[in-house]
Structures are given as structure tokens and as C-alpha cells.
CSV table of C-alpha atoms in Angstrom, one decimal:
chain,number,residue,atom,x,y,z
A,14,MET,CA,38.3,132.6,135.2
A,15,LYS,CA,36.1,129.9,133.6
A,16,ILE,CA,37.4,128.0,130.6
A,17,GLY,CA,34.8,126.6,128.3
A,18,ILE,CA,34.7,123.0,127.2
A,19,SER,CA,35.0,124.0,123.5
A,20,TYR,CA,38.3,125.8,124.3
A,21,LEU,CA,39.7,122.8,126.1
A,22,PHE,CA,38.7,120.6,123.2
A,23,ARG,CA,40.6,122.9,120.8
A,24,VAL,CA,43.7,122.8,123.0
A,25,ILE,CA,43.6,119.0,123.2
A,26,VAL,CA,43.3,118.7,119.4
A,27,VAL,CA,46.3,121.1,118.8
A,28,PHE,CA,48.4,119.1,121.4
A,29,LEU,CA,47.6,115.8,119.7
A,30,LEU,CA,48.4,117.2,116.2
A,31,LEU,CA,51.6,119.1,117.1
A,32,GLY,CA,52.9,117.1,120.1
A,33,PRO,CA,54.4,118.6,123.3
A,34,VAL,CA,56.5,121.8,123.0
A,35,THR,CA,60.1,120.7,122.5
A,36,PRO,CA,63.2,122.5,124.0
A,37,ALA,CA,64.1,123.8,120.5
A,38,ILE,CA,60.6,125.4,120.2
A,39,ALA,CA,61.0,126.9,123.7
A,40,GLY,CA,64.2,128.7,122.5
A,41,LYS,CA,66.8,126.2,123.6
A,42,THR,CA,68.9,124.5,120.9
A,43,SER,CA,71.0,121.4,120.8
A,44,THR,CA,73.4,120.1,118.2
A,45,SER,CA,75.8,117.2,117.5
A,46,LEU,CA,78.4,119.5,115.9
A,47,ALA,CA,81.7,117.6,115.2
A,48,VAL,CA,84.7,118.6,113.1
A,49,SER,CA,86.6,116.1,110.9
A,50,PRO,CA,89.3,114.4,113.0
A,51,TYR,CA,91.9,115.7,110.5
A,52,PHE,CA,91.5,119.2,111.9
A,53,THR,CA,93.5,119.5,115.1
A,54,SER,CA,95.9,122.0,116.7
A,55,HIS,CA,99.3,122.2,115.0
A,56,MET,CA,97.8,121.4,111.6
A,57,ILE,CA,98.8,122.9,108.3
A,58,LEU,CA,96.3,124.2,105.8
A,59,GLN,CA,97.0,124.2,102.1
A,60,ARG,CA,98.0,127.6,100.7
A,61,ASP,CA,96.6,129.3,97.6
A,62,ARG,CA,93.5,127.0,97.3
A,63,ILE,CA,90.0,127.1,98.7
A,64,VAL,CA,90.2,125.5,102.2
A,65,PRO,CA,87.2,123.3,103.0
A,66,VAL,CA,86.5,122.9,106.7
A,67,PHE,CA,84.0,120.0,107.2
A,68,GLY,CA,82.3,117.7,109.6
A,69,THR,CA,78.9,116.6,110.9
A,70,ALA,CA,76.1,118.3,112.7
A,71,THR,CA,72.3,118.3,113.2
A,72,THR,CA,70.6,119.1,110.0
A,73,GLY,CA,70.1,122.8,109.6
A,74,THR,CA,72.8,123.9,112.0
A,75,LEU,CA,74.5,127.1,111.0
A,76,VAL,CA,78.3,126.5,111.2
A,77,THR,CA,80.9,129.2,111.2
A,78,ALA,CA,84.6,128.7,110.5
A,79,THR,CA,87.1,131.5,111.3
A,80,TYR,CA,90.8,131.6,110.7
A,81,THR,CA,92.9,134.3,112.4
A,82,VAL,CA,96.6,135.0,112.1
A,83,GLY,CA,98.1,138.2,113.4
A,84,SER,CA,95.7,141.0,112.4
A,85,PHE,CA,94.2,139.0,109.6
A,86,THR,CA,90.8,137.3,110.1
A,87,VAL,CA,88.6,135.5,107.6
A,88,SER,CA,85.2,133.9,108.4
A,89,ARG,CA,82.6,132.0,106.4
A,90,THR,CA,79.4,130.2,107.3
A,91,ASP,CA,77.1,127.4,105.9
A,92,TYR,CA,74.4,125.0,107.0
A,93,ALA,CA,74.5,121.3,107.8
A,94,GLU,CA,72.8,119.4,105.0
A,95,ALA,CA,70.0,116.8,105.3
A,96,ASP,CA,72.6,114.0,105.6
A,97,GLY,CA,74.1,115.7,108.6
A,98,LYS,CA,77.3,116.8,106.8
A,99,TRP,CA,78.5,120.4,106.7
A,100,ARG,CA,81.2,122.1,104.8
A,101,VAL,CA,82.5,125.7,105.1
A,102,ASP,CA,84.9,126.9,102.4
A,103,LEU,CA,87.5,129.5,103.5
A,104,PRO,CA,89.0,131.5,100.7
A,105,PRO,CA,92.6,130.8,99.5
A,106,LEU,CA,95.2,131.7,102.2
A,107,SER,CA,98.8,132.8,101.9
A,108,ALA,CA,101.6,130.7,103.3
A,109,THR,CA,102.7,131.6,106.8
A,110,THR,CA,104.9,130.2,109.5
A,111,GLU,CA,103.1,132.5,112.0
A,112,ALA,CA,100.8,130.5,114.3
A,113,GLY,CA,97.2,131.1,113.6
A,114,THR,CA,93.9,129.9,115.1
A,115,LEU,CA,91.0,128.1,113.5
A,116,VAL,CA,87.7,128.3,115.3
A,117,VAL,CA,84.6,126.3,114.3
A,118,SER,CA,81.3,127.0,116.0
A,119,GLY,CA,77.6,126.1,115.7
A,120,GLY,CA,74.6,125.3,117.7
A,121,GLY,CA,76.2,126.4,120.9
A,122,LYS,CA,79.4,124.4,120.5
A,123,THR,CA,82.9,125.7,119.7
A,124,PHE,CA,86.1,124.0,118.7
A,125,THR,CA,89.4,126.0,118.8
A,126,PHE,CA,92.5,124.7,117.0
A,127,ALA,CA,95.7,126.6,117.9
A,128,ASP,CA,99.1,126.9,116.2
A,129,VAL,CA,97.7,126.4,112.7
A,130,LEU,CA,100.1,127.2,109.8
A,131,VAL,CA,99.5,127.5,106.1
A,132,GLY,CA,101.8,125.9,103.5
A,133,GLU,CA,101.9,122.7,101.4
A,134,VAL,CA,100.0,119.6,102.3
A,135,TRP,CA,100.9,116.2,100.9
A,136,VAL,CA,99.2,112.8,101.3
A,137,LEU,CA,101.6,109.8,101.7
A,138,SER,CA,100.1,106.5,100.7
A,139,GLY,CA,100.9,102.9,99.6
A,140,GLN,CA,102.3,100.1,101.7
A,141,SER,CA,105.3,99.3,104.0
A,142,ASN,CA,108.1,101.2,102.2
A,143,ILE,CA,106.2,104.5,102.7
A,144,ASN,CA,105.5,103.5,106.3
A,145,LEU,CA,109.2,102.6,107.1
A,146,PRO,CA,109.9,104.9,110.1
A,147,LEU,CA,112.7,107.4,110.0
A,148,TRP,CA,114.7,105.8,112.8
A,149,GLN,CA,115.1,102.6,110.7
A,150,CYS,CA,116.4,104.5,107.6
A,151,THR,CA,120.0,104.9,106.7
A,152,GLY,CA,121.1,108.1,108.4
A,153,GLY,CA,117.9,108.0,110.4
A,154,ALA,CA,119.6,108.5,113.8
A,155,ALA,CA,121.1,111.8,112.6
A,156,ALA,CA,117.9,112.9,111.0
A,157,VAL,CA,115.9,112.2,114.1
A,158,ALA,CA,118.4,114.1,116.3
A,159,ASP,CA,118.1,117.1,113.9
A,160,ALA,CA,114.3,117.0,113.5
A,161,GLY,CA,113.7,119.8,116.0
A,162,ARG,CA,115.2,122.3,113.5
A,163,TYR,CA,112.1,121.9,111.3
A,164,PRO,CA,109.1,122.9,113.5
A,165,SER,CA,107.1,123.9,110.4
A,166,ILE,CA,107.2,120.3,109.2
A,167,ARG,CA,104.1,118.6,110.6
A,168,LEU,CA,102.6,115.2,110.2
A,169,TYR,CA,99.2,113.5,110.8
A,170,MET,CA,99.5,109.8,111.3
A,171,THR,CA,96.4,107.7,110.7
A,172,LYS,CA,95.7,104.7,112.8
A,173,LEU,CA,95.9,102.5,109.6
A,174,SER,CA,99.6,103.2,109.3
A,175,GLY,CA,100.1,101.7,112.8
A,176,VAL,CA,103.3,103.5,113.9
A,177,GLY,CA,103.7,106.3,116.4
A,178,THR,CA,101.0,108.6,117.8
A,179,SER,CA,98.0,108.7,115.5
A,180,GLY,CA,94.9,110.9,115.2
A,181,THR,CA,96.5,114.3,115.7
A,182,TRP,CA,98.9,116.7,113.9
A,183,LEU,CA,102.4,116.6,115.4
A,184,VAL,CA,105.3,119.0,115.1
A,185,SER,CA,108.7,117.8,113.9
A,186,SER,CA,110.9,116.8,116.9
A,187,PRO,CA,113.1,113.9,117.8
A,188,ALA,CA,110.4,112.4,119.9
A,189,ASN,CA,107.7,112.7,117.2
A,190,SER,CA,109.6,112.3,113.9
A,191,GLN,CA,111.4,109.1,114.7
A,192,TYR,CA,108.1,107.2,113.9
A,193,TRP,CA,107.2,109.2,110.8
A,194,SER,CA,107.6,107.9,107.2
A,195,GLY,CA,111.3,108.2,106.4
A,196,VAL,CA,110.5,109.0,102.8
A,197,GLY,CA,108.0,111.6,103.9
A,198,PHE,CA,110.3,113.4,106.3
A,199,PHE,CA,113.2,113.4,103.8
A,200,PHE,CA,110.8,114.7,101.2
A,201,ALA,CA,109.5,117.5,103.4
A,202,ARG,CA,112.9,118.5,104.5
A,203,ALA,CA,114.3,118.6,100.9
A,204,LEU,CA,111.2,120.5,99.8
A,205,GLN,CA,111.8,123.3,102.3
A,206,GLN,CA,115.5,123.4,101.6
A,207,ASP,CA,114.9,123.8,97.9
A,208,MET,CA,112.6,126.8,98.4
A,209,MET,CA,114.0,130.3,98.3
A,210,ASP,CA,111.3,131.3,100.8
A,211,PRO,CA,110.5,128.0,102.8
A,212,VAL,CA,106.9,127.4,103.7
A,213,PRO,CA,105.4,124.9,106.1
A,214,VAL,CA,105.0,121.4,104.9
A,215,GLY,CA,102.2,119.1,106.2
A,216,LEU,CA,102.1,115.3,105.6
A,217,ILE,CA,99.1,113.0,106.1
A,218,GLN,CA,100.4,109.4,106.4
A,219,VAL,CA,97.8,106.9,105.4
A,220,ALA,CA,99.3,103.6,104.3
A,221,LYS,CA,99.0,99.9,105.0
A,222,ASN,CA,101.8,97.4,105.1
A,223,GLY,CA,101.2,94.6,102.5
A,224,SER,CA,98.3,96.3,100.9
A,225,LEU,CA,97.4,95.8,97.2
A,226,ILE,CA,96.5,98.5,94.8
A,227,ALA,CA,92.9,97.2,94.6
A,228,ASP,CA,92.6,98.1,98.3
A,229,TRP,CA,93.0,101.7,97.5
A,230,THR,CA,90.5,102.3,94.7
A,231,THR,CA,86.9,101.7,93.7
A,232,PHE,CA,88.0,101.9,90.0
A,233,GLY,CA,86.8,98.8,88.0
A,234,GLY,CA,84.3,97.7,90.6
A,235,ASN,CA,86.8,97.2,93.4
A,236,ARG,CA,85.5,97.5,97.0
A,237,GLY,CA,88.6,99.5,97.9
A,238,ARG,CA,88.5,98.9,101.6
A,239,TYR,CA,91.3,101.3,102.5
A,240,TYR,CA,90.2,103.8,100.0
A,241,VAL,CA,86.6,103.9,101.3
A,242,GLY,CA,87.6,103.7,105.0
A,243,ASN,CA,90.7,106.0,105.0
A,244,ILE,CA,91.0,108.1,101.9
A,245,ILE,CA,87.4,109.2,101.4
A,246,PRO,CA,87.2,110.6,104.9
A,247,ILE,CA,90.1,112.9,104.2
A,248,GLN,CA,88.3,114.4,101.2
A,249,PRO,CA,87.6,117.2,100.5
A,250,MET,CA,90.6,118.5,102.5
A,251,ALA,CA,92.7,120.9,100.4
A,252,ILE,CA,96.0,119.3,99.4
A,253,ARG,CA,98.9,119.9,97.1
A,254,GLY,CA,99.3,116.4,95.9
A,255,VAL,CA,99.9,112.7,96.7
A,256,ILE,CA,103.1,110.5,97.0
A,257,TRP,CA,102.4,106.9,96.1
A,258,TYR,CA,104.9,104.1,97.0
A,259,GLN,CA,103.3,100.7,96.4
A,260,GLY,CA,103.3,97.6,94.2
A,261,GLU,CA,105.7,95.2,96.0
A,262,THR,CA,103.2,92.4,96.7
A,263,GLU,CA,100.9,92.5,93.7
A,264,ALA,CA,99.6,89.0,92.7
A,265,ASP,CA,98.9,90.2,89.1
A,266,PRO,CA,101.5,92.7,88.1
A,267,TYR,CA,100.1,93.0,84.6
A,268,ALA,CA,96.9,94.4,86.1
A,269,TYR,CA,99.0,97.4,87.2
A,270,TYR,CA,98.8,98.8,83.7
A,271,ARG,CA,95.2,99.6,84.1
A,272,MET,CA,94.9,99.8,87.9
A,273,LEU,CA,97.4,102.6,88.5
A,274,PRO,CA,95.9,105.1,86.0
A,275,GLY,CA,92.5,104.0,87.3
A,276,LEU,CA,93.4,104.7,90.9
A,277,ILE,CA,94.8,108.2,90.0
A,278,GLY,CA,91.6,109.1,88.1
A,279,ASN,CA,89.5,107.8,90.9
A,280,TRP,CA,91.2,109.9,93.5
A,281,ARG,CA,91.2,113.0,91.5
A,282,ALA,CA,87.6,112.7,90.5
A,283,ASP,CA,86.4,112.2,94.1
A,284,TRP,CA,88.7,114.8,95.6
A,285,LYS,CA,87.4,117.4,93.1
A,286,GLN,CA,90.6,119.5,93.2
A,287,GLY,CA,91.6,119.0,89.6
A,288,SER,CA,94.6,117.1,88.3
A,289,PHE,CA,96.7,117.6,91.4
A,290,PRO,CA,100.3,116.3,91.3
A,291,PHE,CA,100.6,112.5,91.8
A,292,TYR,CA,104.2,111.4,92.5
A,293,ILE,CA,105.0,107.7,92.4
A,294,VAL,CA,108.2,105.9,93.5
A,295,GLN,CA,109.6,103.4,91.0
A,296,LEU,CA,110.2,99.9,92.4
A,297,PRO,CA,113.8,98.9,92.6
A,298,PRO,CA,115.3,95.7,91.2
A,299,ILE,CA,115.1,93.0,93.9
A,300,SER,CA,116.6,89.6,93.6
A,301,GLY,CA,114.0,86.9,93.1
A,302,ARG,CA,111.2,89.3,92.2
A,303,ASP,CA,111.4,89.5,88.4
A,304,TYR,CA,107.8,90.7,88.2
A,305,TYR,CA,108.9,94.1,89.5
A,306,ALA,CA,110.1,94.8,86.0
A,307,VAL,CA,106.4,94.6,84.9
A,308,ILE,CA,105.4,97.0,87.7
A,309,ARG,CA,108.1,99.4,86.7
A,310,ASP,CA,107.0,99.4,83.1
A,311,ALA,CA,103.4,100.0,84.1
A,312,GLN,CA,104.6,102.9,86.2
A,313,VAL,CA,106.4,104.4,83.2
A,314,SER,CA,103.4,103.7,81.0
A,315,THR,CA,101.2,105.6,83.5
A,316,ILE,CA,103.4,108.7,83.2
A,317,ASP,CA,102.9,108.7,79.5
A,318,GLU,CA,99.2,108.2,79.8
A,319,VAL,CA,98.1,110.5,82.7
A,320,ASN,CA,99.0,114.1,83.1
A,321,ASN,CA,100.8,115.8,86.0
A,322,ILE,CA,102.5,112.6,87.1
A,323,GLU,CA,106.1,112.4,88.2
A,324,MET,CA,108.2,109.4,89.1
A,325,ALA,CA,111.2,109.1,91.4
A,326,GLY,CA,113.5,106.5,89.8
A,327,ILE,CA,115.4,104.5,92.4
A,328,ILE,CA,116.9,101.5,90.5
A,329,ASP,CA,120.4,103.0,91.0
A,330,ILE,CA,120.1,103.0,94.8
A,331,ASP,CA,122.0,100.1,96.3
A,332,THR,CA,119.8,97.4,97.9
A,333,VAL,CA,121.6,95.5,100.7
A,334,PRO,CA,120.9,92.6,100.8
A,335,SER,CA,119.8,92.2,97.3
A,336,THR,CA,116.6,90.3,98.4
A,337,GLU,CA,115.5,93.1,100.8
A,338,ILE,CA,112.3,94.8,99.6
A,339,HIS,CA,112.5,97.4,102.4
A,340,GLN,CA,115.8,99.0,101.5
A,341,PRO,CA,116.6,101.5,104.2
A,342,ASN,CA,118.3,104.2,102.1
A,343,LYS,CA,115.2,106.5,101.9
A,344,GLU,CA,116.9,109.9,102.0
A,345,PRO,CA,117.6,109.9,98.2
A,346,VAL,CA,114.1,108.7,97.6
A,347,GLY,CA,112.6,111.6,99.5
A,348,GLU,CA,115.0,114.1,97.9
A,349,ARG,CA,114.2,112.9,94.3
A,350,LEU,CA,110.5,113.3,95.0
A,351,ALA,CA,111.0,116.9,96.1
């Protein structure tokens, strides 16, 4: 068969305009689908709220998220946006201690997360007192030995916190829980014990020893290095609330009067989950740190100024020695928060 010169000319023009046929045009697809690192096996999803599942992928990738527990299955889909981010919202789920499965797929890739429970999810943030590991707390040895009795308490440790295994959800056990926030563990245990029908409790520990409140917010023009690098990536994960234990090393305690309400407003606005509970731990009286009285007053002032705030008062808990800012008796702190 002869091919005319004019036909070849047209083919060449089309080739130059459109370029060579790509694998995608030929029917093969590729994607860079990834799920947020806060989604792993053994995780806990927040009950009774829309559950965003999110990550990144090639623009236009259709992403499907499916949660299955027993005979119940729910599935939703959405597309990756132009910025490469995707978000699929699962409808509100009921609490369950039965292990479920979360499957995320798109563009030929599939991620499967097993042993997923549904319950209450709390973020633990601040500085060294929220990071103080369970094994260092008063009564910590007994609590660690008993940790295996609470398999529906789970914790995700961020690398920022710098203790224990990070980057995955862990089930409460002596080997795992010894490195968890003592305040967090005692809080979760008390929360379950206070429930007539206990539900799973998930903790996300994201704190930094010695950090200032300005590190945790972009309010007032702050750069908020830990907020930008470690809190924003968690958003928009569904949570019940936040526990905040911070203020021990502030250079300007009087700034706390505006910084704490500003931080809370900043977190709530960016999280877009309404005025979720924000629990703060009152600083104790420490010998040689008279400015703690200013921080305590600012904490009380914030309760009066901002809605849905609670504070665990701990000034009556003995501090030994009196100069120790990391008092180890964290069990009553966690119990009062619950």
C-alpha cells in the first residue's frame, strides 16, 4: 500500500503538536497515591463525627476509602485535587472494640490497615511534662505491668516527642506503654473506667521538650515551627479534643494572656471541627519560679474568655523536691483531665 506525501505530512504535524503517545493514553495508568502517615494498622478512628481520610496522589486520581467491621461496610470516593492532595470523608461511625479494616485504593495502588477500632481520639501536646514517660511516673512500674489489660487504648507517637517507637499506632502493652506519656495513659485509662460502656481511646502524642507556646501557633504572626511542621499535618483528622500541658519555660509569662486564647482559636479554625474540647493542665507552684503564678492566672483567664475549655488544677499535688518542674505524680493529673 502506498502512502501519500500529504498523509505523512499530516501525521508528522499531529505528532509535533501532541507529542508521542504516553502510557496513560495507551490505557496504562500510574499514580503516586500515598496515605497520611497517621493512618496505620491498629489505629483508632473518632466516633460520631465525619471521618476524613486523606493523603496525596497524582492530580485527578480517583481515591476510594472503605471501612469494614463485621457485616458493616461503608465506602466513599473523591478525586485528588490540582495540588496533589486528596480527602475522602467517611460518614460518622459508631464506637466499636471489634477490629475493622480500612482500605484505601486508587490508580492501581491499595493500602490496607488492619485492626482499626472506633472510639475517642485525643491529641496530647505541649512540652516535657506531657512527654514524661509512664515508667518514670509515680506508680509507673505497676501501670506498665498492667498495661496489657487495656488493648483498646492505642497511641501514635510522633518523632518530635522523641521517646519510644514513633510513626505507627501501638496497642497498649508493657513493652509499648512504658514509653507513652504518663499523663496520656492515666487519662485514657481513667476515661475508660469512668464510662458505663467503655469505648476505645486513641492518643496522638505530639510534644516537644522545652518548647514555647509561640512554637505551637501562627497566631499573632508567629512562625509556629512545631505547629506548621507537626500539627497541621494531622489536620483534618477527626478528633475529640486536645490536652495541653505547657508553659514551664516561657520567657514572657504575661504574653500568655493573649497567646493561649490565640493558640486555641488558631487550632480550632484550622482544624475546622468546631469548638472541640481543649483541656489544659494548670502549672504547679515550683520553688524559685514565681512567674508560674502569672501563667496560672492566664490559664484561668482563658477559661473565662474561651468556650469549651477545662483545666485540671494540680497545685495541691505534692512536688518533691520543691524545685522539680517534672513532678512524677502524673496519675492524679490524668484522672482529673478525664
